[in-house]
Amino acid sequence: MKNAADSLVENIAMRDGVPPGWRRLYDRLIVDLYRLDCAAEVTAARAHRGELEVTLASHAAMLAGVDRLIDAARRASAALCEECGAVASLHYGNGTVRSLCGPHCRLELAVQAATERLFEGERAEALRWVDAFAFALGEAPGERAMRSQQGLEEVLALIRRIESGVYC
């Protein structure tokens, strides 16, 4: 059977599946599990419907306090941006739920619009296009151009012009 120190090292390695804005929260959870002298084994850690989802090996879920810690981390994640860790709220769109701050929500709206309306569902192409658009405006990366509502409106206006064939 593993000891808590071995589990700590392995559980920290599972953070790759956690969005960047939630990694500090995940790291705190793993340290808190360690402090319980818990050899809980994380089998999955990811974003799911705007919250941090952490799955443990079945034997670990029975330990006292573990469920409480995981539930607290899940609830806290819904108020933190998945991308940067800033204060956020849940945003629904395109069949997904994400916890995003204002600037990252605007970036997501621009990428969704470009994905659906210009790139036939190719999200990677839409991301590259938004970054290129931002670069043309003197901003890089794309999220910097979307920090304001005006930046988002400019991207959406450009998409409308491209769709109607009036962009020169």
mmCIF file of C-alpha atoms in Angstrom:
data_model
loop_
_atom_site.group_PDB
_atom_site.id
_atom_site.type_symbol
_atom_site.label_atom_id
_atom_site.label_comp_id
_atom_site.label_asym_id
_atom_site.label_seq_id
_atom_site.Cartn_x
_atom_site.Cartn_y
_atom_site.Cartn_z
ATOM 1 C CA MET A 1 0.000 0.000 0.000
ATOM 2 C CA LYS A 2 1.246 3.506 -0.810
ATOM 3 C CA ASN A 3 2.103 6.007 1.859
ATOM 4 C CA ALA A 4 0.929 9.626 1.880
ATOM 5 C CA ALA A 5 4.283 10.966 0.598
ATOM 6 C CA ASP A 6 4.215 8.687 -2.464
ATOM 7 C CA SER A 7 0.635 9.735 -3.188
ATOM 8 C CA LEU A 8 1.568 13.404 -2.829
ATOM 9 C CA VAL A 9 4.187 13.125 -5.574
ATOM 10 C CA GLU A 10 1.917 11.140 -7.905
ATOM 11 C CA ASN A 11 -1.086 13.401 -7.296
ATOM 12 C CA ILE A 12 0.911 16.541 -8.067
ATOM 13 C CA ALA A 13 1.848 14.942 -11.389
ATOM 14 C CA MET A 14 -1.893 14.711 -12.212
ATOM 15 C CA ARG A 15 -2.173 18.512 -12.345
ATOM 16 C CA ASP A 16 -1.508 18.538 -16.105
ATOM 17 C CA GLY A 17 -5.217 17.890 -16.688
ATOM 18 C CA VAL A 18 -6.185 20.897 -14.559
ATOM 19 C CA PRO A 19 -6.706 24.267 -16.301
ATOM 20 C CA PRO A 20 -3.907 26.757 -15.514
ATOM 21 C CA GLY A 21 -6.106 29.075 -13.448
ATOM 22 C CA TRP A 22 -7.032 26.266 -11.068
ATOM 23 C CA ARG A 23 -3.614 24.698 -10.542
ATOM 24 C CA ARG A 24 -2.894 26.540 -7.287
ATOM 25 C CA LEU A 25 -6.287 25.412 -5.983
ATOM 26 C CA TYR A 26 -5.535 21.829 -7.030
ATOM 27 C CA ASP A 27 -2.084 21.969 -5.431
ATOM 28 C CA ARG A 28 -3.639 23.166 -2.153
ATOM 29 C CA LEU A 29 -6.117 20.278 -2.296
ATOM 30 C CA ILE A 30 -3.323 17.757 -2.776
ATOM 31 C CA VAL A 31 -1.334 19.215 0.132
ATOM 32 C CA ASP A 32 -4.468 19.168 2.324
ATOM 33 C CA LEU A 33 -4.986 15.493 1.469
ATOM 34 C CA TYR A 34 -1.368 14.854 2.424
ATOM 35 C CA ARG A 35 -1.884 16.650 5.751
ATOM 36 C CA LEU A 36 -4.715 14.230 6.509
ATOM 37 C CA ASP A 37 -2.013 11.554 6.214
ATOM 38 C CA CYS A 38 -4.109 10.316 3.365
ATOM 39 C CA ALA A 39 -2.694 8.093 0.653
ATOM 40 C CA ALA A 40 -5.592 9.048 -1.625
ATOM 41 C CA GLU A 41 -4.755 8.362 -5.252
ATOM 42 C CA VAL A 42 -6.064 10.885 -7.787
ATOM 43 C CA THR A 43 -7.071 9.039 -10.941
ATOM 44 C CA ALA A 44 -8.322 12.104 -12.842
ATOM 45 C CA ALA A 45 -8.339 15.884 -12.429
ATOM 46 C CA ARG A 46 -9.997 18.151 -14.990
ATOM 47 C CA ALA A 47 -12.503 20.897 -15.685
ATOM 48 C CA HIS A 48 -16.060 19.631 -15.924
ATOM 49 C CA ARG A 49 -19.038 21.940 -16.449
ATOM 50 C CA GLY A 50 -17.198 24.932 -15.004
ATOM 51 C CA GLU A 51 -15.886 23.176 -11.914
ATOM 52 C CA LEU A 52 -12.784 21.257 -10.874
ATOM 53 C CA GLU A 53 -13.529 17.551 -10.952
ATOM 54 C CA VAL A 54 -11.161 15.320 -8.993
ATOM 55 C CA THR A 55 -11.667 11.565 -9.073
ATOM 56 C CA LEU A 56 -10.004 9.285 -6.554
ATOM 57 C CA ALA A 57 -9.326 5.581 -6.562
ATOM 58 C CA SER A 58 -12.336 3.935 -4.931
ATOM 59 C CA HIS A 59 -10.644 3.061 -1.622
ATOM 60 C CA ALA A 60 -9.640 6.684 -0.980
ATOM 61 C CA ALA A 61 -13.165 8.088 -1.169
ATOM 62 C CA MET A 62 -14.030 6.365 2.099
ATOM 63 C CA LEU A 63 -11.486 8.256 4.205
ATOM 64 C CA ALA A 64 -12.846 10.835 6.634
ATOM 65 C CA GLY A 65 -12.612 14.421 5.423
ATOM 66 C CA VAL A 66 -11.582 13.604 1.863
ATOM 67 C CA ASP A 67 -15.004 14.236 0.325
ATOM 68 C CA ARG A 68 -15.277 17.524 2.215
ATOM 69 C CA LEU A 69 -11.921 18.738 0.848
ATOM 70 C CA ILE A 70 -12.752 17.756 -2.727
ATOM 71 C CA ASP A 71 -16.188 19.372 -2.517
ATOM 72 C CA ALA A 72 -14.687 22.611 -1.160
ATOM 73 C CA ALA A 73 -12.179 22.712 -4.039
ATOM 74 C CA ARG A 74 -14.958 22.017 -6.549
ATOM 75 C CA ARG A 75 -17.110 24.863 -5.209
ATOM 76 C CA ALA A 76 -14.150 27.275 -5.038
ATOM 77 C CA SER A 77 -13.186 26.536 -8.648
ATOM 78 C CA ALA A 78 -16.551 27.758 -9.938
ATOM 79 C CA ALA A 79 -15.627 31.265 -8.716
ATOM 80 C CA LEU A 80 -12.125 31.267 -10.266
ATOM 81 C CA CYS A 81 -11.208 31.736 -13.925
ATOM 82 C CA GLU A 82 -10.022 28.482 -15.485
ATOM 83 C CA GLU A 83 -7.418 30.393 -17.474
ATOM 84 C CA CYS A 84 -5.905 32.863 -14.993
ATOM 85 C CA GLY A 85 -7.358 32.285 -11.522
ATOM 86 C CA ALA A 86 -9.070 35.703 -11.292
ATOM 87 C CA VAL A 87 -12.578 36.115 -9.887
ATOM 88 C CA ALA A 88 -14.979 34.542 -12.372
ATOM 89 C CA SER A 89 -18.502 33.349 -13.000
ATOM 90 C CA LEU A 90 -19.979 30.479 -14.944
ATOM 91 C CA HIS A 91 -20.574 31.057 -18.656
ATOM 92 C CA TYR A 92 -22.697 28.813 -20.828
ATOM 93 C CA GLY A 93 -22.152 28.490 -24.551
ATOM 94 C CA ASN A 94 -21.678 26.052 -27.380
ATOM 95 C CA GLY A 95 -22.772 23.141 -25.201
ATOM 96 C CA THR A 96 -20.111 23.895 -22.590
ATOM 97 C CA VAL A 97 -19.960 25.516 -19.183
ATOM 98 C CA ARG A 98 -16.774 27.338 -18.234
ATOM 99 C CA SER A 99 -15.723 29.436 -15.276
ATOM 100 C CA LEU A 100 -14.194 32.575 -16.804
ATOM 101 C CA CYS A 101 -13.282 36.127 -15.829
ATOM 102 C CA GLY A 102 -14.520 39.004 -18.003
ATOM 103 C CA PRO A 103 -11.524 39.190 -20.375
ATOM 104 C CA HIS A 104 -11.349 35.423 -20.895
ATOM 105 C CA CYS A 105 -15.118 35.277 -21.398
ATOM 106 C CA ARG A 106 -14.850 37.912 -24.135
ATOM 107 C CA LEU A 107 -11.993 35.992 -25.747
ATOM 108 C CA GLU A 108 -14.067 32.796 -25.621
ATOM 109 C CA LEU A 109 -17.038 34.593 -27.229
ATOM 110 C CA ALA A 110 -14.811 35.856 -30.057
ATOM 111 C CA VAL A 111 -13.292 32.408 -30.616
ATOM 112 C CA GLN A 112 -16.727 30.744 -30.567
ATOM 113 C CA ALA A 113 -18.076 33.240 -33.091
ATOM 114 C CA ALA A 114 -15.093 32.739 -35.398
ATOM 115 C CA THR A 115 -15.249 28.946 -34.973
ATOM 116 C CA GLU A 116 -18.930 28.763 -35.880
ATOM 117 C CA ARG A 117 -19.183 31.484 -38.501
ATOM 118 C CA LEU A 118 -15.825 31.518 -40.291
ATOM 119 C CA PHE A 119 -13.990 28.260 -39.698
ATOM 120 C CA GLU A 120 -16.700 25.590 -39.888
ATOM 121 C CA GLY A 121 -16.082 24.265 -36.394
ATOM 122 C CA GLU A 122 -12.264 24.373 -36.548
ATOM 123 C CA ARG A 123 -11.494 25.900 -33.129
ATOM 124 C CA ALA A 124 -7.704 25.791 -33.573
ATOM 125 C CA GLU A 125 -7.998 27.829 -36.785
ATOM 126 C CA ALA A 126 -10.295 30.319 -35.067
ATOM 127 C CA LEU A 127 -7.805 30.744 -32.206
ATOM 128 C CA ARG A 128 -5.007 31.462 -34.682
ATOM 129 C CA TRP A 129 -7.209 33.954 -36.520
ATOM 130 C CA VAL A 130 -8.153 35.821 -33.322
ATOM 131 C CA ASP A 131 -4.473 36.029 -32.352
ATOM 132 C CA ALA A 132 -3.554 37.311 -35.839
ATOM 133 C CA PHE A 133 -6.336 39.909 -35.635
ATOM 134 C CA ALA A 134 -5.048 41.049 -32.246
ATOM 135 C CA PHE A 135 -1.495 41.235 -33.584
ATOM 136 C CA ALA A 136 -2.714 43.436 -36.459
ATOM 137 C CA LEU A 137 -4.176 45.778 -33.833
ATOM 138 C CA GLY A 138 -0.827 45.889 -32.063
ATOM 139 C CA GLU A 139 -1.879 43.503 -29.296
ATOM 140 C CA ALA A 140 -0.531 40.041 -28.612
ATOM 141 C CA PRO A 141 -1.746 37.558 -27.530
ATOM 142 C CA GLY A 142 -5.377 37.690 -28.580
ATOM 143 C CA GLU A 143 -6.683 37.800 -25.035
ATOM 144 C CA ARG A 144 -5.146 41.255 -24.564
ATOM 145 C CA ALA A 145 -7.269 42.642 -27.407
ATOM 146 C CA MET A 146 -10.375 41.121 -25.821
ATOM 147 C CA ARG A 147 -9.881 42.700 -22.401
ATOM 148 C CA SER A 148 -12.358 45.382 -23.317
ATOM 149 C CA GLN A 149 -15.881 45.115 -24.600
ATOM 150 C CA GLN A 150 -14.770 47.341 -27.486
ATOM 151 C CA GLY A 151 -12.131 44.785 -28.540
ATOM 152 C CA LEU A 152 -14.767 42.045 -28.614
ATOM 153 C CA GLU A 153 -17.167 44.253 -30.575
ATOM 154 C CA GLU A 154 -14.455 45.002 -33.158
ATOM 155 C CA VAL A 155 -13.820 41.286 -33.679
ATOM 156 C CA LEU A 156 -17.544 40.533 -33.995
ATOM 157 C CA ALA A 157 -18.004 43.453 -36.426
ATOM 158 C CA LEU A 158 -15.135 42.144 -38.556
ATOM 159 C CA ILE A 159 -16.705 38.664 -38.593
ATOM 160 C CA ARG A 160 -20.012 40.182 -39.776
ATOM 161 C CA ARG A 161 -18.215 42.113 -42.546
ATOM 162 C CA ILE A 162 -16.354 38.993 -43.685
ATOM 163 C CA GLU A 163 -19.611 37.008 -43.716
ATOM 164 C CA SER A 164 -21.324 39.609 -45.862
ATOM 165 C CA GLY A 165 -18.329 40.032 -48.166
ATOM 166 C CA VAL A 166 -17.729 43.718 -47.429
ATOM 167 C CA TYR A 167 -14.278 43.512 -45.918
ATOM 168 C CA CYS A 168 -11.480 45.218 -47.850
#
